[in-house]
XYZ file of C-alpha atoms in Angstrom:
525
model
C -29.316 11.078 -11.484
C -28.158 14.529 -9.768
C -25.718 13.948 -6.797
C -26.050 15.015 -2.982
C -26.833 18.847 -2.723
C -26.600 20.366 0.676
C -28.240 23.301 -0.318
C -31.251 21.457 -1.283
C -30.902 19.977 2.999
C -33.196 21.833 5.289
C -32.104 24.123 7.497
C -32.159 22.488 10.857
C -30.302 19.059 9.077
C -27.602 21.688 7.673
C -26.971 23.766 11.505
C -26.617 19.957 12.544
C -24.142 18.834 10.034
C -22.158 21.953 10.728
C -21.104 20.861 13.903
C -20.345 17.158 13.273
C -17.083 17.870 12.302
C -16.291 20.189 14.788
C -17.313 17.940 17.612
C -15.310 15.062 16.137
C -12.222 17.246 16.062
C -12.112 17.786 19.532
C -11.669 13.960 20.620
C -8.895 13.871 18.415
C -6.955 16.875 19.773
C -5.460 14.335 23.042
C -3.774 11.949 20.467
C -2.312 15.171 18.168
C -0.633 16.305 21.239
C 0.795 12.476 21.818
C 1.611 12.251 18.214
C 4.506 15.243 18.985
C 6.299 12.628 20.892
C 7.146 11.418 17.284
C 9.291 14.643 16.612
C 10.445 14.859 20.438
C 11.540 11.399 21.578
C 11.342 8.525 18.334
C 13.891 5.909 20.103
C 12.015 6.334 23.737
C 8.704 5.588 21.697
C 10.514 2.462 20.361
C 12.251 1.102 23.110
C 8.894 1.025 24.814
C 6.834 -1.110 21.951
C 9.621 -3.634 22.036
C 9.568 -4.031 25.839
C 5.543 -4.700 25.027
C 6.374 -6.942 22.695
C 8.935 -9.248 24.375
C 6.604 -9.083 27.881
C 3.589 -10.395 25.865
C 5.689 -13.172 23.824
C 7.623 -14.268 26.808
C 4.770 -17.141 27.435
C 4.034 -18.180 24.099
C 5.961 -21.275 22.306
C 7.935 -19.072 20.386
C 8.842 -17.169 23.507
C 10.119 -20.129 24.990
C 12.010 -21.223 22.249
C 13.620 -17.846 21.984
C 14.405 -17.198 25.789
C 12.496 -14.324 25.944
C 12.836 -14.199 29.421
C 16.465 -13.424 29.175
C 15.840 -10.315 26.820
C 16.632 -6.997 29.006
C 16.997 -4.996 25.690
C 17.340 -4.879 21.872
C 21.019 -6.258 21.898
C 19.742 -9.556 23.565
C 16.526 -9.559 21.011
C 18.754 -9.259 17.906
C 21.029 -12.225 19.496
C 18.345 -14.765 20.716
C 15.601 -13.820 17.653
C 16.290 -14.849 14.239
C 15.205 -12.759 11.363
C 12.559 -14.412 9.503
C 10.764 -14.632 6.176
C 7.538 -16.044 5.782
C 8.815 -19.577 5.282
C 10.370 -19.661 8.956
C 7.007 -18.458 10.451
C 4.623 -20.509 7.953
C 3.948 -23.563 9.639
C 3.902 -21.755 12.907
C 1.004 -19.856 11.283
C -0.893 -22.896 9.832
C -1.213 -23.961 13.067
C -2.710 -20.878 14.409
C -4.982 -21.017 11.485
C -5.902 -24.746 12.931
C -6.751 -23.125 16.203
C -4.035 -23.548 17.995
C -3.089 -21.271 20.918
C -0.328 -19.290 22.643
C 2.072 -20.216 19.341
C 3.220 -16.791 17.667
C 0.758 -14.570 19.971
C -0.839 -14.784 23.145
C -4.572 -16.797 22.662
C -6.474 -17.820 19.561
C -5.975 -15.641 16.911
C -9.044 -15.724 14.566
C -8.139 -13.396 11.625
C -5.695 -13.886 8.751
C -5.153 -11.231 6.178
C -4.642 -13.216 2.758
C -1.596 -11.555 0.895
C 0.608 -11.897 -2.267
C 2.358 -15.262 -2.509
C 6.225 -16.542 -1.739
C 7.456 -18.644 -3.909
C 6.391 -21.557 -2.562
C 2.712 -20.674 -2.291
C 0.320 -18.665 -3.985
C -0.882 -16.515 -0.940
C 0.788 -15.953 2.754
C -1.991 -15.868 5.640
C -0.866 -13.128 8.088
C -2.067 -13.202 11.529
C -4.114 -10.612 12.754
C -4.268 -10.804 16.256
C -7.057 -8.632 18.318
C -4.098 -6.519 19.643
C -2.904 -6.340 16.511
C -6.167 -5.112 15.060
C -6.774 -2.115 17.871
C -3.080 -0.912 18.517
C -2.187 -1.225 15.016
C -4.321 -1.282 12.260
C -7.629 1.066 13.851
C -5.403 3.060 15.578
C -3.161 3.818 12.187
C -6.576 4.816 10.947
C -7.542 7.392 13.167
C -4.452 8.912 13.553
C -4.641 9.747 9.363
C -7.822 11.388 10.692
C -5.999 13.210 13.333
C -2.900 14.471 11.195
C -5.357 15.415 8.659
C -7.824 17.448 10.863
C -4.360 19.354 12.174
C -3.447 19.943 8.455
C -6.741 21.037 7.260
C -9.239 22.815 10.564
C -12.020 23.666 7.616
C -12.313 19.801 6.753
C -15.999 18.933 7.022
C -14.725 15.477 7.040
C -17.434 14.123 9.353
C -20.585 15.963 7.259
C -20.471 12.737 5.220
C -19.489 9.522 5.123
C -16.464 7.632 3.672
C -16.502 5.334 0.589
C -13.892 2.596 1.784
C -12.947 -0.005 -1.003
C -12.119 -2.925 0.317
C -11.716 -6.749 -0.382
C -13.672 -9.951 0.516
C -13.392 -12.486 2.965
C -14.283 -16.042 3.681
C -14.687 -18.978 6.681
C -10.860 -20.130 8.164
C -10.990 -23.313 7.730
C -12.801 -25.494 10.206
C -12.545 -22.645 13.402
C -15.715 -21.449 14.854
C -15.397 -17.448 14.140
C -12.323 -17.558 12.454
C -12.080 -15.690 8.855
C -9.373 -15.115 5.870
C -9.434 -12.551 3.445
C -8.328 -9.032 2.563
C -7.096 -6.982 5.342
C -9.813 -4.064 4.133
C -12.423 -7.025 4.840
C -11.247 -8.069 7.972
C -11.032 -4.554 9.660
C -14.883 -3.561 7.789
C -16.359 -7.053 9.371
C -14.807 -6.240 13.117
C -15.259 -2.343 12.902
C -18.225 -0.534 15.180
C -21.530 -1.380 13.880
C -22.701 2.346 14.505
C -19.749 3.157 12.146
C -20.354 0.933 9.630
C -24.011 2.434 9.555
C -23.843 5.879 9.997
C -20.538 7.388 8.070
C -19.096 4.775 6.080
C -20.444 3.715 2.578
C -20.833 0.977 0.658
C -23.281 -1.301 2.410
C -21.379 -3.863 4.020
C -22.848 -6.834 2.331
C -21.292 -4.876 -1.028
C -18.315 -3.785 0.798
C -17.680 -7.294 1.162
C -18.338 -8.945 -1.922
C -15.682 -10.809 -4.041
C -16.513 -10.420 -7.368
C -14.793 -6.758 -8.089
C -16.941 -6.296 -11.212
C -20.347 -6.610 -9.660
C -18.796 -5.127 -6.367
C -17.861 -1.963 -8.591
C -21.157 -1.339 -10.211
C -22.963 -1.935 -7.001
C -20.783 0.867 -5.251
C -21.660 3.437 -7.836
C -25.261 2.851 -7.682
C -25.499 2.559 -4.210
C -23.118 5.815 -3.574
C -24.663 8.063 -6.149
C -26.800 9.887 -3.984
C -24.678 9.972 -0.768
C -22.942 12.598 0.770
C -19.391 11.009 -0.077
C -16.657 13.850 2.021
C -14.115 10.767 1.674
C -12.729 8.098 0.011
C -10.156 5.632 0.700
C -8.664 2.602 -1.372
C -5.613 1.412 -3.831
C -5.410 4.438 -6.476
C -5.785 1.685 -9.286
C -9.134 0.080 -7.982
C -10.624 3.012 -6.507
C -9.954 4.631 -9.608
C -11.796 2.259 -11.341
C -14.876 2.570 -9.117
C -14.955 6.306 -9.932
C -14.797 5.973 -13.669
C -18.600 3.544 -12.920
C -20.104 6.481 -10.922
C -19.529 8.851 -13.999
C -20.753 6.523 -16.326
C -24.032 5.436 -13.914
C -24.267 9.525 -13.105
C -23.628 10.505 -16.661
C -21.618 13.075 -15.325
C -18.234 14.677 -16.186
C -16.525 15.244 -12.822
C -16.409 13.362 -9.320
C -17.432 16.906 -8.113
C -20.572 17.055 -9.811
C -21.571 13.742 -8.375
C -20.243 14.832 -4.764
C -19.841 18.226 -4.213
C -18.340 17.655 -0.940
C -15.659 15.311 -1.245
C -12.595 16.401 0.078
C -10.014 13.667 0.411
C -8.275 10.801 -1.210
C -6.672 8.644 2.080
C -4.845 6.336 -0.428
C -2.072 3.780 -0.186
C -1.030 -0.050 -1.546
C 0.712 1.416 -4.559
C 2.565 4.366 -6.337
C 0.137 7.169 -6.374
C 2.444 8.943 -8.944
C 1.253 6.851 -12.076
C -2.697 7.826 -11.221
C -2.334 11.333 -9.771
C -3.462 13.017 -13.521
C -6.017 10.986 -14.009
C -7.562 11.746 -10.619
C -6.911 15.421 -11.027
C -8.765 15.269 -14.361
C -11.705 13.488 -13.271
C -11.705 15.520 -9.672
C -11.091 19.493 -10.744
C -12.419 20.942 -7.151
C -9.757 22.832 -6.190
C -10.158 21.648 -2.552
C -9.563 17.909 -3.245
C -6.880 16.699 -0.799
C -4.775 13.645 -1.293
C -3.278 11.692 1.859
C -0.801 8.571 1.218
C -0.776 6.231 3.883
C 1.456 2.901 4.345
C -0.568 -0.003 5.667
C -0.521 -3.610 4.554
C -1.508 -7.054 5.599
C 1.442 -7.172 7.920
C 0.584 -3.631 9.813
C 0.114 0.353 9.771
C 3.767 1.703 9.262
C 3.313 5.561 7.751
C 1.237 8.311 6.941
C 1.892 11.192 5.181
C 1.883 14.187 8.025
C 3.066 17.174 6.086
C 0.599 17.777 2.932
C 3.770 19.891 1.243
C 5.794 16.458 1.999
C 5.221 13.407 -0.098
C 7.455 11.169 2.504
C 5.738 9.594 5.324
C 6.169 9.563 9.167
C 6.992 6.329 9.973
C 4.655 5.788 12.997
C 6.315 4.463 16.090
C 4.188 3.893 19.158
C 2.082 1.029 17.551
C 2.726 -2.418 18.340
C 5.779 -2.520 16.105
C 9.105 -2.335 16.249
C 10.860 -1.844 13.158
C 14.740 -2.468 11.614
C 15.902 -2.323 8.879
C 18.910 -4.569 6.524
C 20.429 -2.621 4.071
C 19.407 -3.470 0.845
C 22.621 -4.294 -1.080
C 23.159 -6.760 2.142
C 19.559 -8.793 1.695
C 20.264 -12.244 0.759
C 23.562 -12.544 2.246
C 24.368 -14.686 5.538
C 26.238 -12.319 7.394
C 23.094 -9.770 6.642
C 22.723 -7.542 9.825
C 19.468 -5.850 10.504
C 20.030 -2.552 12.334
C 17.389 -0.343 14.688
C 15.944 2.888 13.913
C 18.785 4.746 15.064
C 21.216 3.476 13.110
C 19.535 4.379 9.880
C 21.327 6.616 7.582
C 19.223 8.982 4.376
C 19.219 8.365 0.712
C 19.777 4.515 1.264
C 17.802 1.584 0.367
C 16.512 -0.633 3.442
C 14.948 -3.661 3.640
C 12.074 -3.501 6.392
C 12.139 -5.979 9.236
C 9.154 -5.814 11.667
C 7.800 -7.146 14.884
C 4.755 -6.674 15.941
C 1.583 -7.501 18.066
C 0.152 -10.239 15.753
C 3.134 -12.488 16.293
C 5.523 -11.202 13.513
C 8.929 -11.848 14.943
C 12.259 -9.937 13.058
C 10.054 -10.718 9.829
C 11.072 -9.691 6.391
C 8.027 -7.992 5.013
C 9.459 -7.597 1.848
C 9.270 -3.678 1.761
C 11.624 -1.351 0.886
C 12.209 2.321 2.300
C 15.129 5.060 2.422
C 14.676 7.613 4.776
C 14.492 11.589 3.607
C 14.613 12.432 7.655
C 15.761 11.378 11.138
C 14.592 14.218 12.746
C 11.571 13.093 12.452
C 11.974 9.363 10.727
C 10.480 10.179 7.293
C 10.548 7.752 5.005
C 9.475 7.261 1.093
C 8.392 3.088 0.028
C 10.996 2.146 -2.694
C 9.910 -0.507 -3.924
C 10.177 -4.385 -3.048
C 12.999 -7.156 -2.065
C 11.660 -9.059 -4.857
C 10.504 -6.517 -7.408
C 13.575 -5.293 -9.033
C 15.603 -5.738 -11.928
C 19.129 -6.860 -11.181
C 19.509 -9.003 -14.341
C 22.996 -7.086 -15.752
C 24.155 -5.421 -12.779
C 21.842 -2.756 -13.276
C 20.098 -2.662 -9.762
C 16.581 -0.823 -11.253
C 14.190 -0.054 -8.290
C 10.646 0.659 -8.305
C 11.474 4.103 -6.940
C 13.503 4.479 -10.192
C 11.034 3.217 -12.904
C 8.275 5.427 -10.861
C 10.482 8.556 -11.526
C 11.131 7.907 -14.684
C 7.499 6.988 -15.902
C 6.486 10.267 -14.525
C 9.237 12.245 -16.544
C 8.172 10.171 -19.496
C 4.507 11.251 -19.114
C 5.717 14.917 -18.533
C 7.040 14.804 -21.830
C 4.973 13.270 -24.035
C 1.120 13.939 -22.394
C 0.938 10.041 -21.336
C -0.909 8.661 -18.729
C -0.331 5.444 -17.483
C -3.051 3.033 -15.849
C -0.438 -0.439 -15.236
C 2.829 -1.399 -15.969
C 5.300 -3.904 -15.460
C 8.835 -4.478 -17.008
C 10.826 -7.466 -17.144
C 14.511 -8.169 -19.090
C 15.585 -9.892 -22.079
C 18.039 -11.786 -21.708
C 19.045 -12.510 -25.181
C 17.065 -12.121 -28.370
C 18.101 -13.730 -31.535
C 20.306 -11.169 -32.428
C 22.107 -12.150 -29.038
C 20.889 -8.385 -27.820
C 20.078 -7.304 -24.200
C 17.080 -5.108 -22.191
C 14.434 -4.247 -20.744
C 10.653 -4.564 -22.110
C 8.407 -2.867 -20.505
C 4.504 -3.603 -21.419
C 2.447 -0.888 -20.265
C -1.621 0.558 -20.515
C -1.895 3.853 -21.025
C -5.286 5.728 -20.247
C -3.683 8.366 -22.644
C -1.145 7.387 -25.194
C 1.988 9.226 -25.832
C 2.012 11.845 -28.582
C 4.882 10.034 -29.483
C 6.155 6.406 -28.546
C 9.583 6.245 -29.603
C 10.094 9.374 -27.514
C 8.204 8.211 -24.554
C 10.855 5.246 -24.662
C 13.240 7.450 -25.284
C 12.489 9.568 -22.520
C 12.345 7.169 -20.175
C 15.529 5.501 -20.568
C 17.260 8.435 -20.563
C 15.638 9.425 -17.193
C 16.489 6.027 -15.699
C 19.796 6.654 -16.800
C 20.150 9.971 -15.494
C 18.836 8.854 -11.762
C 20.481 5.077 -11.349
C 24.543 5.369 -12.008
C 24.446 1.509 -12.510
C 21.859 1.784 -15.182
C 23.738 4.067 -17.021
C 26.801 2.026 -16.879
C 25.357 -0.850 -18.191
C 24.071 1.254 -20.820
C 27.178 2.684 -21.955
C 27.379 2.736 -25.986
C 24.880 -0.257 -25.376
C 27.552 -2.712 -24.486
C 25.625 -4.636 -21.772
C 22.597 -3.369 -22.197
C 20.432 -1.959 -25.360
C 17.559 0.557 -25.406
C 14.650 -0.404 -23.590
C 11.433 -1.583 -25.577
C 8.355 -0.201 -24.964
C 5.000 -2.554 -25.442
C 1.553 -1.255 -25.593
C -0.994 -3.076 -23.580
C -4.159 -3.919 -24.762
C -7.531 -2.113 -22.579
C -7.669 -3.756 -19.551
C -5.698 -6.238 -20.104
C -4.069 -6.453 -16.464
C -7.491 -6.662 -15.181
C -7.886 -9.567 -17.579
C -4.638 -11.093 -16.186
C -5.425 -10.632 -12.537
C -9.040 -12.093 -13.155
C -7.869 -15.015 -14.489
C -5.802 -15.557 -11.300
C -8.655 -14.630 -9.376
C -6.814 -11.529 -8.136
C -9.055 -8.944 -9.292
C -10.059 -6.338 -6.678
C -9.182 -5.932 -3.002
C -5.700 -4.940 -2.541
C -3.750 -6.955 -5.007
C -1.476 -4.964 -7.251
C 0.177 -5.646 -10.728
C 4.114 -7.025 -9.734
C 6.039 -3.718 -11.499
C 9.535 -5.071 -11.583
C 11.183 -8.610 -11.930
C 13.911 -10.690 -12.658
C 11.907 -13.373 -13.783
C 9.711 -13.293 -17.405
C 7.352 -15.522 -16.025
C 4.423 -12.389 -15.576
C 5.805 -10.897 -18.743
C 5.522 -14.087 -20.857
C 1.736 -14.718 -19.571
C 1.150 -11.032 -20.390
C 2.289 -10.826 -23.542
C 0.784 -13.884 -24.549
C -2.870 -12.570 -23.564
C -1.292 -9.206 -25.169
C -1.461 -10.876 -28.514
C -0.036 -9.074 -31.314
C -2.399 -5.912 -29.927
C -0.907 -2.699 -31.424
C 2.828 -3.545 -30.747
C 5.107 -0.442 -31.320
């Protein structure tokens, strides 16, 4: 089946399309111009959102508790408001999800984005309040339209439409209107109808679907023939999807299927691991790629500067951010600090508040900052997704670096990972296993392992001192993964899809055990 062709478009449908995107640009050019406040006046744009925040809370039960009305400024929020984790705020939540009012947030809030578990429950339910939804979430969306039209005035962004992978979503409980699900599914069942039908692709029924498999093969069949300028998604499901449309195509390249695509708008994970693979299977030389930070809990960054990988950490939603340093998390005396106070090159731990009734919460993020003038940030990993098992302190940030060094070396690409320690084998030896799927093996596995312990070594001090004539800690062991089989794990959790994401790092050998046992004895090297 032969993709969209605009030349094949008559005439008068081509002059039309030719001024879509030019028309569109122009009702973005107010908020570019209010988006310079972010380089001009960062703390002013702050001090405002928290002032929003504390005047809408000041009536709810929370507000009460927490004297809100005494609050003049951020010294008297960071004395009267705890910071919390999602077991402070969880039965505050259930609540809400019972229909209770005025608790966390002003009202009834109907929507819940489902997200990863604690470890007391296998999922958290985060609030998504109708404020929340507008001032946050939509409006993070259209400003990575806005920064992008700025970046790139040829974009024919609006010629098209926009394949947006997203989750599923189902009833809340007993509460007339009321839904839980993916974020992706909440914001495609509340966006503009007209939107929904005239630039966005799949069909919302399959948009919405929750079996990923069907969902997938659906999306290619459905999409083949559209004029796709965009796509957005989590590099390692959308990057599935694409692989379907060049098998149902029978085509080589994305490019060949739509000639007009311009523009990955990506985010949930490390694009690093995925970027070859998508510049194999996309070749057009005016492909774009856009990394955005939004999650369950709110919109937080976009990348503004294409030459830039960091993001701008975006300040005149309805959130107010600090930030606990990370090597302080877990400690009583832990003190979360503002924006201001933030230093670059160290770890944070992000603590937000925002319009959906997050108070001081822990989201479990973290960042270090490459600039304060702007605030430009890079995601290092998470609070719980590290390996601190001998001292050794390995971030995500780390084992992303060195991955990608690894691959430079030895031609690898890598579709999942995680890693996990050993504590003690029977020869009473220490280190970390890492099980990984590669799309395209290493020409060589001992060096790949090789190469990537030496990289982690080079870029985290307390790695290589731990390392040290393999005292505390041996050479790393490298496992290859059977095809697919994270998918097969995350199926059988019923995780597959949406926006859940393979844990990378851990302390704990509980994924790694489950992994390697559906692993088998599958081509271990």
């Amino acid at each position: 089946m032969a993709g969209f062709s605009k030349e094949s478009a008559p005439l008068s449908e081509q002059k039309k399309e030719m001024s879509l995107t030019k028309i569109a640009a122009k009702f973005f050019c107010p908020r570019q111009k209010e988006l310079e406040k972010h380089y001009t006046e960062p703390e002013k744009l702050q001090a405002a959102v928290l002032s929003y925040l504390v005047d809408k809370g000041r009536d709810t039960e929370y507000g009460r508790a927490h004297t809100f009305e005494n609050v003049k400024g951020y010294d008297d929020f960071a004395k009267n408001v705890p910071v919390n984790t999602y077991e402070e705020l969880k039965g505050d939540i259930d609540r809400m999800r019972h229909g209770e009012t005025n608790v966390l947030w002003p009202g009834l809030v109907r929507w819940y984005a489902k997200s990863s578990g604690t470890t007391n429950d296998k999922s958290k339910f985060i609030p998504v309040s109708s404020a929340g939804l507008h001032n946050i979430h939509y409006k993070g969306g259209a400003d990575v339209v806005a920064f992008y039209l700025r970046n790139h005035p040829e974009s024919r962004l609006f010629d098209g439409k926009s394949l947006i992978l997203g989750g599923s979503h189902s009833p809340n409980y007993n509460v007339e209107g009321s839904l839980v699900g993916d974020l992706s599914a909440i914001l495609i069942e509340n966006i503009n109808p007209l939107v929904n039908m005239l630039f966005r692709v799949p069909k919302k029924r399959t948009a919405l679907l929750s079996d990923f498999e069907l969902k997938r093969d659906r999306i290619a069949h459905e999409c083949l023939n559209q004029n796709v300028t965009n796509i957005s998604g989590v590099p390692s499901w959308m990057l599935s999807v694409l692989v379907r449309v060049l098998e149902v195509s029978g085509k080589k390249h994305i490019e060949d299927v739509w000639p007009n695509l311009e523009v990955f708008f990506h985010g949930g994970i490390a694009f690093t691991p995925y970027r070859k693979q998508y510049e194999e299977i996309i070749t057009s030389p005016k492909m774009h790629y856009m990394e955005t930070y939004n999650a369950s809990e709110g919109f937080f960054g976009i990348q503004d500067d294409p030459k830039d990988h960091s993001m701008l950490l975006m300040l005149d939603y309805g959130v107010f951010y600090e930030f606990i340093p990370l090597e302080d998390v877990g400690k009583p005396d832990a003190v979360a600090i503002p924006l201001e106070a933030v230093e670059t090159g160290k770890n944070y731990a992000m603590v937000i508040t925002t319009s959906c009734g997050l108070w001081r919460y822990m989201i479990g993020d973290t960042v270090s900052f490459t600039s304060t003038k702007p605030y430009k940030f890079i995601i290092t990993g998470r609070t719980k997704y590290f390996i601190n098992a001998f001292g050794e302190e390995l971030i995500q940030d780390n084992a992303e670096k060195g991955l990608a060094y690894a691959c430079e070396q030895t031609g690898a690409q890598i579709l999942e990972y995680t890693a996990a320690p050993v504590y003690m084998d029977e020869n009473a030896k220490c280190r970390h296993q890492w099980l990984i799927e590669f799309s395209k093996d290493p020409d060589d596995m001992k060096k790949f392992a090789g190469c990537l312990d030496s990289k982690l070594q080079e870029i985290n001090s307390d790695y290589e001192a731990k390392r040290f004539h393999d005292v505390t800690l041996q050479h790393l062991e490298v496992i290859k993964a059977k095809p697919h089989l994270f998918e097969e794990w995350l199926k059988s959790k019923g995780k597959l899809g949406g926006q859940h994401k393979v844990p990378r790092l851990s302390n704990s050998r509980k994924n790694m055990d489950e992994l390697l046992e559906l692993n088998g004895n599958y081509q271990q090297q």
